CSV table of C-alpha atoms and ligand atoms in Angstrom, one decimal:
chain,number,residue,atom,x,y,z
T,11,MET,CA,-0.3,-0.1,-0.5
T,12,THR,CA,1.3,3.4,-0.7
T,13,ASN,CA,2.1,5.8,2.6
T,14,VAL,CA,0.1,9.4,1.6
T,15,ALA,CA,3.5,10.7,2.5
T,16,ASP,CA,4.7,9.3,-0.8
T,17,LYS,CA,1.8,11.4,-2.5
T,18,ILE,CA,3.8,15.0,-1.1
T,19,ILE,CA,5.6,16.3,-2.9
T,20,VAL,CA,7.2,19.7,-2.2
T,21,ALA,CA,8.3,22.4,-4.3
T,22,LEU,CA,11.2,24.1,-3.7
T,23,ASP,CA,11.0,26.6,-5.2
T,24,VAL,CA,13.9,28.8,-3.7
T,25,ALA,CA,16.6,30.4,-5.7
T,26,THR,CA,19.7,28.9,-4.4
T,27,LYS,CA,21.3,25.4,-4.2
T,28,GLU,CA,22.3,25.2,-0.5
T,29,LYS,CA,19.0,26.7,0.5
T,30,ALA,CA,17.3,23.6,-1.8
T,31,LEU,CA,19.5,20.8,0.4
T,32,ALA,CA,19.1,22.0,3.6
T,33,LEU,CA,15.1,22.2,3.1
T,34,VAL,CA,15.5,18.7,1.5
T,35,LYS,CA,17.7,17.7,4.6
T,36,GLN,CA,15.2,18.8,6.9
T,37,LEU,CA,12.4,17.4,5.6
T,38,GLN,CA,13.7,13.7,4.1
T,39,HIS,CA,12.7,12.1,6.8
T,40,ASP,CA,9.0,12.1,6.0
T,41,ILE,CA,9.3,13.4,2.3
T,42,SER,CA,10.8,11.4,-0.8
T,43,PHE,CA,9.9,13.9,-3.6
T,44,PHE,CA,10.3,16.9,-4.4
T,45,LYS,CA,9.8,19.8,-7.7
T,46,ILE,CA,13.0,21.3,-9.0
T,47,GLY,CA,10.3,24.7,-11.0
T,48,LEU,CA,12.1,27.0,-12.8
T,49,GLN,CA,13.8,29.8,-10.3
T,50,LEU,CA,15.9,26.8,-9.0
T,51,TYR,CA,16.9,25.3,-12.1
T,52,THR,CA,17.8,28.4,-13.8
T,53,ALA,CA,19.8,29.5,-11.1
T,54,GLU,CA,21.4,25.9,-10.3
T,55,GLY,CA,20.7,23.9,-13.8
T,56,PRO,CA,21.3,19.6,-13.4
T,57,GLU,CA,23.8,20.2,-10.6
T,58,ILE,CA,21.3,20.9,-8.2
T,59,VAL,CA,19.1,17.8,-10.0
T,60,ARG,CA,21.8,15.8,-9.1
T,61,ALA,CA,22.9,16.5,-5.7
T,62,VAL,CA,18.8,16.0,-5.0
T,63,LEU,CA,18.6,13.1,-6.4
T,64,ALA,CA,21.8,11.7,-4.4
T,65,THR,CA,20.0,12.0,-1.3
T,66,GLY,CA,18.0,9.4,-2.6
T,67,ALA,CA,15.0,11.5,-3.1
T,68,LYS,CA,12.6,11.6,-6.8
T,69,ILE,CA,12.6,14.6,-8.6
T,70,TRP,CA,9.9,16.0,-10.7
T,71,LEU,CA,11.7,18.2,-13.1
T,72,ASP,CA,8.7,21.0,-13.5
T,73,LEU,CA,10.2,22.9,-16.7
T,74,LYS,CA,6.7,22.7,-18.7
T,75,LEU,CA,8.8,22.2,-22.0
T,76,TYR,CA,7.0,24.0,-25.0
T,77,ASP,CA,9.2,23.9,-28.4
T,78,ILE,CA,10.0,22.0,-31.3
T,79,PRO,CA,9.2,18.6,-31.5
T,80,ASN,CA,12.9,18.0,-32.1
T,81,THR,CA,13.7,20.5,-29.3
T,82,VAL,CA,11.3,18.5,-26.5
T,83,ALA,CA,12.2,15.2,-27.1
T,84,ARG,CA,16.4,15.7,-27.3
T,85,ALA,CA,15.5,17.6,-23.6
T,86,VAL,CA,13.2,15.0,-22.3
T,87,GLU,CA,16.9,12.5,-23.7
T,88,SER,CA,18.4,15.1,-20.9
T,89,ALA,CA,16.2,14.7,-17.9
T,90,SER,CA,16.3,10.8,-19.1
T,91,THR,CA,20.0,10.7,-18.1
T,92,LEU,CA,19.5,12.9,-15.5
T,93,GLY,CA,17.6,10.2,-13.7
T,94,VAL,CA,14.3,12.2,-12.8
T,95,GLN,CA,11.5,11.1,-12.1
T,96,MET,CA,8.3,13.2,-14.0
T,97,ILE,CA,8.8,16.1,-15.8
T,98,THR,CA,6.4,19.0,-17.0
T,99,ILE,CA,5.3,19.9,-21.3
T,100,HIS,CA,3.2,21.9,-21.7
T,101,LEU,CA,0.4,19.8,-24.2
T,102,SER,CA,-0.5,23.3,-26.4
T,103,GLY,CA,2.2,22.1,-27.9
T,104,GLY,CA,0.3,20.3,-30.0
T,105,SER,CA,-0.1,16.5,-30.2
T,106,GLU,CA,3.5,16.0,-32.8
T,107,MET,CA,5.2,17.6,-29.3
T,108,ILE,CA,3.5,15.4,-27.5
T,109,ARG,CA,4.7,12.3,-29.4
T,110,ALA,CA,8.1,13.1,-29.9
T,111,ALA,CA,8.2,14.1,-25.7
T,112,THR,CA,6.3,10.8,-25.0
T,113,THR,CA,8.5,9.1,-27.5
T,114,ALA,CA,12.1,9.9,-26.3
T,115,ARG,CA,11.1,9.8,-22.3
T,116,ALA,CA,12.8,6.5,-20.2
T,117,SER,CA,10.7,4.1,-19.7
T,118,ASN,CA,10.3,4.2,-16.0
T,119,MET,CA,9.8,8.3,-15.8
T,120,LEU,CA,6.2,9.8,-16.4
T,121,VAL,CA,5.9,12.7,-19.0
T,122,LEU,CA,2.6,15.1,-16.8
T,123,GLY,CA,0.7,17.6,-19.3
T,124,VAL,CA,0.0,21.3,-18.6
T,125,THR,CA,-3.5,22.0,-19.4
T,126,VAL,CA,-4.5,25.8,-18.9
T,127,LEU,CA,-2.3,27.2,-16.4
T,128,THR,CA,-3.9,28.8,-12.9
T,129,SER,CA,-3.0,31.8,-13.8
T,130,SER,CA,-5.7,32.0,-16.9
T,131,THR,CA,-8.8,33.0,-17.1
T,132,GLU,CA,-11.5,32.8,-20.1
T,133,GLN,CA,-10.0,36.4,-20.7
T,134,THR,CA,-6.3,35.1,-21.4
T,135,LEU,CA,-8.1,32.5,-23.6
T,136,ARG,CA,-9.9,35.4,-25.4
T,137,GLU,CA,-6.7,37.4,-25.9
T,138,ILE,CA,-4.3,34.3,-27.2
T,139,GLY,CA,-7.5,33.8,-30.1
T,140,ILE,CA,-9.0,30.6,-27.9
T,141,ASN,CA,-13.4,31.1,-27.7
T,142,ASP,CA,-14.0,28.5,-25.0
T,143,THR,CA,-14.0,28.2,-21.1
T,144,VAL,CA,-11.4,27.4,-19.1
T,145,GLU,CA,-13.6,24.1,-18.6
T,146,ASN,CA,-13.4,23.1,-22.0
T,147,GLN,CA,-9.9,23.4,-23.4
T,148,VAL,CA,-8.9,21.7,-20.1
T,149,ILE,CA,-10.4,18.6,-21.9
T,150,ARG,CA,-9.6,19.5,-25.2
T,151,LEU,CA,-6.0,20.2,-24.1
T,152,ALA,CA,-6.2,16.4,-22.2
T,153,ARG,CA,-7.6,14.5,-24.7
T,154,PHE,CA,-5.0,14.5,-27.5
T,155,GLY,CA,-2.8,14.5,-25.1
T,156,ALA,CA,-3.3,10.8,-23.5
T,157,ALA,CA,-4.6,10.5,-27.2
T,158,ALA,CA,-0.4,11.7,-27.8
T,159,GLY,CA,0.8,8.9,-24.4
T,160,VAL,CA,1.2,11.9,-22.3
T,161,ASP,CA,1.4,9.8,-18.5
T,162,GLY,CA,-1.4,12.8,-17.1
T,163,PHE,CA,-1.5,15.9,-16.5
T,164,VAL,CA,-1.0,18.8,-14.2
T,165,ALA,CA,-4.3,20.3,-12.9
T,166,SER,CA,-5.7,22.6,-10.8
T,167,PRO,CA,-7.8,20.2,-7.5
T,168,HIS,CA,-10.9,21.4,-9.0
T,169,GLU,CA,-9.9,19.3,-12.5
T,170,ILE,CA,-9.4,16.1,-10.5
T,171,LYS,CA,-13.4,14.8,-10.7
T,172,ILE,CA,-13.4,15.7,-14.5
T,173,LEU,CA,-10.5,14.7,-15.5
T,174,ARG,CA,-10.6,11.1,-13.4
T,175,ALA,CA,-14.4,10.9,-14.8
T,176,GLU,CA,-13.0,11.2,-18.8
T,177,PHE,CA,-9.4,9.2,-18.6
T,178,GLY,CA,-10.7,6.6,-15.2
T,179,ASP,CA,-7.4,5.1,-13.5
T,180,ARG,CA,-4.6,5.3,-16.6
T,181,ILE,CA,-3.9,8.6,-16.3
T,182,LYS,CA,-1.5,10.0,-13.1
T,183,ILE,CA,-3.2,13.6,-11.8
T,184,ALA,CA,-0.2,15.9,-9.9
T,185,VAL,CA,-2.5,19.1,-8.4
T,186,GLN,CA,-0.8,22.5,-6.8
T,187,GLY,CA,-2.9,24.9,-5.1
T,188,ILE,CA,-3.0,22.5,-1.7
T,189,ARG,CA,-3.1,24.7,1.4
T,190,PRO,CA,-4.2,22.9,4.6
T,191,ASN,CA,-6.5,25.4,6.3
T,192,TRP,CA,-3.7,26.7,9.3
T,193,ALA,CA,-1.7,28.1,5.8
T,194,ASP,CA,-1.6,31.1,3.8
T,195,PRO,CA,-3.3,31.0,1.0
T,196,GLY,CA,-1.2,33.8,-0.8
T,197,ASP,CA,-1.6,34.0,-4.6
T,198,GLN,CA,-3.0,30.9,-4.4
T,199,LYS,CA,-7.3,31.8,-5.6
T,200,ARG,CA,-8.8,28.1,-5.8
T,201,PHE,CA,-7.4,26.0,-3.2
T,202,MET,CA,-7.8,22.4,-1.5
T,203,THR,CA,-6.8,21.2,1.1
T,204,PRO,CA,-4.4,18.1,0.3
T,205,ARG,CA,-7.4,15.9,1.9
T,206,ASP,CA,-10.0,16.9,-0.3
T,207,ALA,CA,-7.5,16.4,-3.0
T,208,LEU,CA,-6.6,13.8,-1.8
T,209,GLU,CA,-10.2,12.3,-1.6
T,210,ALA,CA,-11.1,14.2,-5.1
T,211,GLY,CA,-8.7,11.9,-6.3
T,212,ALA,CA,-4.8,12.9,-7.0
T,213,ASP,CA,-2.4,10.8,-7.4
T,214,TYR,CA,0.2,13.8,-6.3
T,215,ILE,CA,-0.3,17.2,-4.1
T,216,GLY,CA,2.5,19.6,-4.5
T,217,ILE,CA,2.8,21.5,-1.8
T,218,GLY,CA,5.2,24.4,-1.7
T,219,ARG,CA,5.0,28.0,0.6
T,220,PRO,CA,3.0,26.4,3.3
T,221,ILE,CA,5.2,23.9,3.9
T,222,THR,CA,9.4,26.0,2.7
T,223,LYS,CA,8.2,29.8,4.0
T,224,HIS,CA,7.2,27.9,7.3
T,225,ALA,CA,9.3,28.9,10.9
T,226,GLN,CA,10.0,25.0,10.9
T,227,PRO,CA,9.2,23.2,7.7
T,228,ARG,CA,9.5,20.0,9.6
T,229,GLU,CA,6.9,21.2,11.6
T,230,ALA,CA,4.5,21.7,8.9
T,231,VAL,CA,4.7,18.2,7.4
T,232,ALA,CA,4.3,16.4,10.4
T,233,LYS,CA,1.1,19.0,10.7
T,234,ILE,CA,-0.1,17.7,7.2
T,235,LEU,CA,0.6,13.9,8.2
T,236,ASP,CA,-1.3,14.5,11.2
T,237,GLU,CA,-3.7,15.5,9.6
T,238,LEU,CA,-4.1,12.9,6.4
T,239,SER,CA,-3.9,10.4,8.7
T,240,ASN,CA,-7.1,11.2,11.5
Q,307,C5P,O1,1.8,28.0,-3.7
Q,307,C5P,P1,2.7,27.0,-3.8
Q,307,C5P,O2,4.1,27.3,-3.3
Q,307,C5P,O3,2.0,25.4,-2.9
Q,307,C5P,O4,2.9,26.7,-5.0
Q,307,C5P,C1,3.7,25.4,-5.0
Q,307,C5P,C2,3.8,24.9,-7.2
Q,307,C5P,O5,2.1,24.8,-7.3
Q,307,C5P,C3,4.6,26.6,-7.9
Q,307,C5P,O6,6.0,25.5,-7.7
Q,307,C5P,C4,3.7,27.0,-8.7
Q,307,C5P,O7,4.2,25.7,-10.1
Q,307,C5P,C5,2.6,26.1,-8.1
Q,307,C5P,N1,1.5,27.4,-8.4
Q,307,C5P,C6,0.1,27.0,-9.4
Q,307,C5P,N2,-1.1,28.3,-8.8
Q,307,C5P,C7,0.0,28.8,-8.2
Q,307,C5P,C8,1.5,29.6,-7.3
Q,307,C5P,C9,1.8,28.8,-7.7
Q,307,C5P,O8,0.2,26.2,-9.8
Q,307,C5P,N3,-1.0,30.4,-8.5
């Protein structure tokens, strides 16, 4: 049976390798999966990925790739060589790009697709020429993403149910926008508690600031795990 702690991925949204490794060290007793995104990767490059992997932890490399199919495929190959467990691509790059990514990845690596960013609204979609609702656009992208072999989706917690209803258990769903009741929402507008997100069917929940900006990150994790086990 999967331990509930294995479903929590802590976002290492910090500026330096030192800060990232300090968090990993503090949390690694309970947490075995970390997310490295654009901020940390741009600052520290593959070295930080190797350093976190060397602790025995798993990595979600959240670079949200979006380029011509060949470039995306080569980047996915590089990530496979590094040994990360999960990478993200933008599904709006289209089927050919998605297929290039899923064909290039190592067999034990998951390629997750981003549908519509949580910062986008219907107005953002209109601006780029899409006259549809966010929900319809999410489903449209998810359908051709799944057909092109993506292993799962990064979604807002509010999209878990429609994605699960459409694709069943053959896809993984990783959500962000998670806030325990005691945490400051910050810029997250449509958030959900860890328990609600897991009950709605998320495979992974990505949590950043409620843990990383907490005065005692390890206590924040303990509190979340305690809430999930009661
Ligand atoms: O808000 P928090 O620090 O928990 O964010 C964790 C991750 O969620 C970030 O790394 C970012 O990728 C994503 N995020 C999001 N929507 C926001 C803010 C952050 O999807 N409004």
